Tab-separated table of C-alpha atoms in Angstrom:
chain	number	residue	atom	x	y	z
A	1500	UNK	CA	9.746	4.887	-6.869
A	1501	UNK	CA	12.586	5.683	-4.481
A	1502	UNK	CA	10.729	4.588	-1.699
A	1503	UNK	CA	9.687	1.485	-3.367
A	1504	UNK	CA	13.058	0.580	-4.093
A	1505	UNK	CA	14.367	1.218	-0.659
A	1506	UNK	CA	11.644	-0.562	0.681
A	1507	UNK	CA	12.141	-3.655	-1.622
A	1508	UNK	CA	16.128	-3.747	-0.834
A	1509	UNK	CA	15.411	-3.145	2.924
A	1510	UNK	CA	12.970	-6.196	2.757
A	1511	UNK	CA	15.926	-8.189	1.012
A	1512	UNK	CA	18.321	-7.416	3.595
A	1513	UNK	CA	16.088	-8.032	6.405
A	1514	UNK	CA	14.837	-11.521	5.027
A	1515	UNK	CA	18.627	-12.467	4.045
A	1516	UNK	CA	19.959	-11.288	7.889
A	1517	UNK	CA	17.345	-14.109	9.668
A	1518	UNK	CA	19.769	-16.822	8.841
A	1519	UNK	CA	23.807	-16.881	9.074
A	1520	UNK	CA	24.055	-19.267	5.779
A	1521	UNK	CA	24.587	-17.810	2.462
A	1522	UNK	CA	21.597	-18.752	0.189
A	1523	UNK	CA	21.844	-18.958	-3.706
A	1524	UNK	CA	19.933	-16.511	-5.638
A	1525	UNK	CA	18.215	-18.749	-7.770
A	1526	UNK	CA	16.154	-16.339	-10.158
A	1527	UNK	CA	16.553	-12.531	-10.224
A	1528	UNK	CA	14.619	-9.823	-12.548
A	1529	UNK	CA	14.889	-6.112	-12.931
A	1530	UNK	CA	13.206	-4.014	-15.076
A	1531	UNK	CA	12.886	-0.208	-15.214
A	1532	UNK	CA	11.161	1.659	-18.206
A	1533	UNK	CA	11.590	5.013	-19.106
A	1534	UNK	CA	7.412	5.794	-18.457
A	1535	UNK	CA	8.252	5.089	-14.738
A	1536	UNK	CA	6.731	1.325	-14.524
A	1537	UNK	CA	9.291	-1.249	-13.545
A	1538	UNK	CA	9.085	-5.011	-12.366
A	1539	UNK	CA	11.956	-6.443	-9.575
A	1540	UNK	CA	11.668	-10.106	-8.298
A	1541	UNK	CA	14.224	-12.748	-6.856
A	1542	UNK	CA	14.414	-16.032	-5.214
A	1543	UNK	CA	16.907	-17.740	-3.051
A	1544	UNK	CA	17.821	-21.240	-2.729
A	1545	UNK	CA	16.169	-20.794	1.194
A	1546	UNK	CA	12.863	-20.279	0.158
A	1547	UNK	CA	12.688	-16.445	0.457
A	1548	UNK	CA	11.095	-14.832	-2.770
A	1549	UNK	CA	9.786	-11.573	-3.526
A	1550	UNK	CA	8.473	-9.667	-6.374
A	1551	UNK	CA	7.162	-6.031	-7.069
A	1552	UNK	CA	5.864	-3.828	-9.346
A	1553	UNK	CA	4.930	-0.209	-10.206
A	1554	UNK	CA	3.417	2.061	-12.598
A	1555	UNK	CA	3.513	6.107	-12.507
A	1556	UNK	CA	-0.322	6.792	-12.473
A	1557	UNK	CA	-1.736	10.370	-13.709
A	1558	UNK	CA	1.838	11.153	-15.110
A	1559	UNK	CA	2.234	14.721	-15.479
A	1560	UNK	CA	-0.759	15.979	-13.247
A	1561	UNK	CA	0.800	18.361	-11.022
A	1562	UNK	CA	-1.571	17.473	-8.211
A	1563	UNK	CA	-2.411	13.584	-9.268
A	1564	UNK	CA	0.438	12.073	-10.222
A	1565	UNK	CA	1.392	9.024	-7.853
A	1566	UNK	CA	3.177	6.045	-7.795
A	1567	UNK	CA	1.270	2.658	-7.738
A	1568	UNK	CA	3.013	-0.433	-6.093
A	1569	UNK	CA	1.786	-3.867	-5.952
A	1570	UNK	CA	4.146	-6.560	-4.750
A	1571	UNK	CA	4.432	-9.873	-2.524
A	1572	UNK	CA	7.139	-11.650	-0.668
A	1573	UNK	CA	7.625	-14.953	1.282
A	1574	UNK	CA	9.659	-16.521	3.599
A	1575	UNK	CA	9.606	-19.167	6.411
A	1576	UNK	CA	9.906	-17.578	10.144
A	1577	UNK	CA	12.358	-19.150	12.476
A	1578	UNK	CA	9.667	-21.205	13.896
A	1579	UNK	CA	9.226	-23.097	10.504
A	1580	UNK	CA	5.704	-21.127	9.642
A	1581	UNK	CA	5.271	-19.752	6.596
A	1582	UNK	CA	4.914	-16.375	6.287
A	1583	UNK	CA	3.660	-14.545	2.951
A	1584	UNK	CA	2.925	-10.496	2.513
A	1585	UNK	CA	1.022	-9.134	-0.318
A	1586	UNK	CA	0.642	-5.613	-0.583
A	1587	UNK	CA	-0.031	-2.417	-2.449
A	1588	UNK	CA	1.184	1.492	-1.940
A	1589	UNK	CA	-0.133	4.266	-3.422
A	1590	UNK	CA	-1.339	7.755	-2.255
A	1591	UNK	CA	-3.475	5.981	0.107
A	1592	UNK	CA	-0.461	4.510	1.897
A	1593	UNK	CA	1.052	0.853	2.315
A	1594	UNK	CA	-2.000	-1.678	3.005
A	1595	UNK	CA	-0.371	-5.079	3.787
A	1596	UNK	CA	-2.467	-8.014	4.081
A	1597	UNK	CA	-1.351	-11.644	5.402
A	1598	UNK	CA	-2.463	-14.141	7.728
A	1599	UNK	CA	-0.088	-13.520	10.490
A	1600	UNK	CA	-0.961	-9.830	10.271
A	1601	UNK	CA	-3.691	-8.318	12.832
A	1602	UNK	CA	-7.015	-7.426	11.287
A	1603	UNK	CA	-8.709	-4.133	12.727
A	1604	UNK	CA	-11.635	-5.045	14.708
A	1605	UNK	CA	-15.123	-4.363	13.509
A	1606	UNK	CA	-16.071	-0.593	14.331
A	1607	UNK	CA	-19.114	-0.262	16.708
A	1608	UNK	CA	-22.481	0.780	14.737
A	1609	UNK	CA	-23.346	4.348	14.379
A	1610	UNK	CA	-25.438	5.505	17.459
A	1611	UNK	CA	-29.330	6.586	16.299
A	1612	UNK	CA	-28.637	9.853	17.645
A	1613	UNK	CA	-26.189	10.620	15.359
A	1614	UNK	CA	-27.750	8.555	12.236
A	1615	UNK	CA	-30.367	11.181	12.548
A	1616	UNK	CA	-28.677	14.156	13.010
A	1617	UNK	CA	-26.659	13.240	10.003
A	1618	UNK	CA	-30.271	12.698	8.116
A	1619	UNK	CA	-31.343	16.360	9.187
A	1620	UNK	CA	-28.066	17.724	7.842
A	1621	UNK	CA	-28.648	15.568	4.388
A	1622	UNK	CA	-32.365	16.793	4.450
A	1623	UNK	CA	-31.825	20.149	5.041
A	1624	UNK	CA	-28.636	21.893	3.570
A	1625	UNK	CA	-27.450	24.867	4.605
A	1626	UNK	CA	-28.636	28.137	2.618
A	1627	UNK	CA	-26.015	30.385	1.575
A	1628	UNK	CA	-25.931	33.463	3.034
A	1629	UNK	CA	-26.975	36.737	0.624
A	1630	UNK	CA	-24.224	38.850	-0.751
A	1631	UNK	CA	-23.793	42.241	0.503
A	1632	UNK	CA	-23.560	44.976	-1.987
A	1633	UNK	CA	-21.474	48.331	-0.558
């Protein structure tokens, strides 16, 4: 949760630094609950807005506990282009989406020889070695 709050604060400062003007805060909301869930949002007078919510998944599980965070932010770039980012951050990392973000190219197809080898491995599982008794 600390990472999410720090990231949220960083985004707010980064967007505010884009302009020399002092934009008023139009709305702001923050709620932190005892179960680890939270919600933060704000909107400024110059069109910057952000919202984020998080919840603790698998609370109490030693190896499975993870924070699931979802959010979005939007602002207008210096060239006038509206920028909007939606994201999820969880045990699989930070996953942003936005029209301005590059998308990984489609990977090439798996070669036929590799597919044939994988099929052979699938249909011929390795036999366990017999245990030795001493």
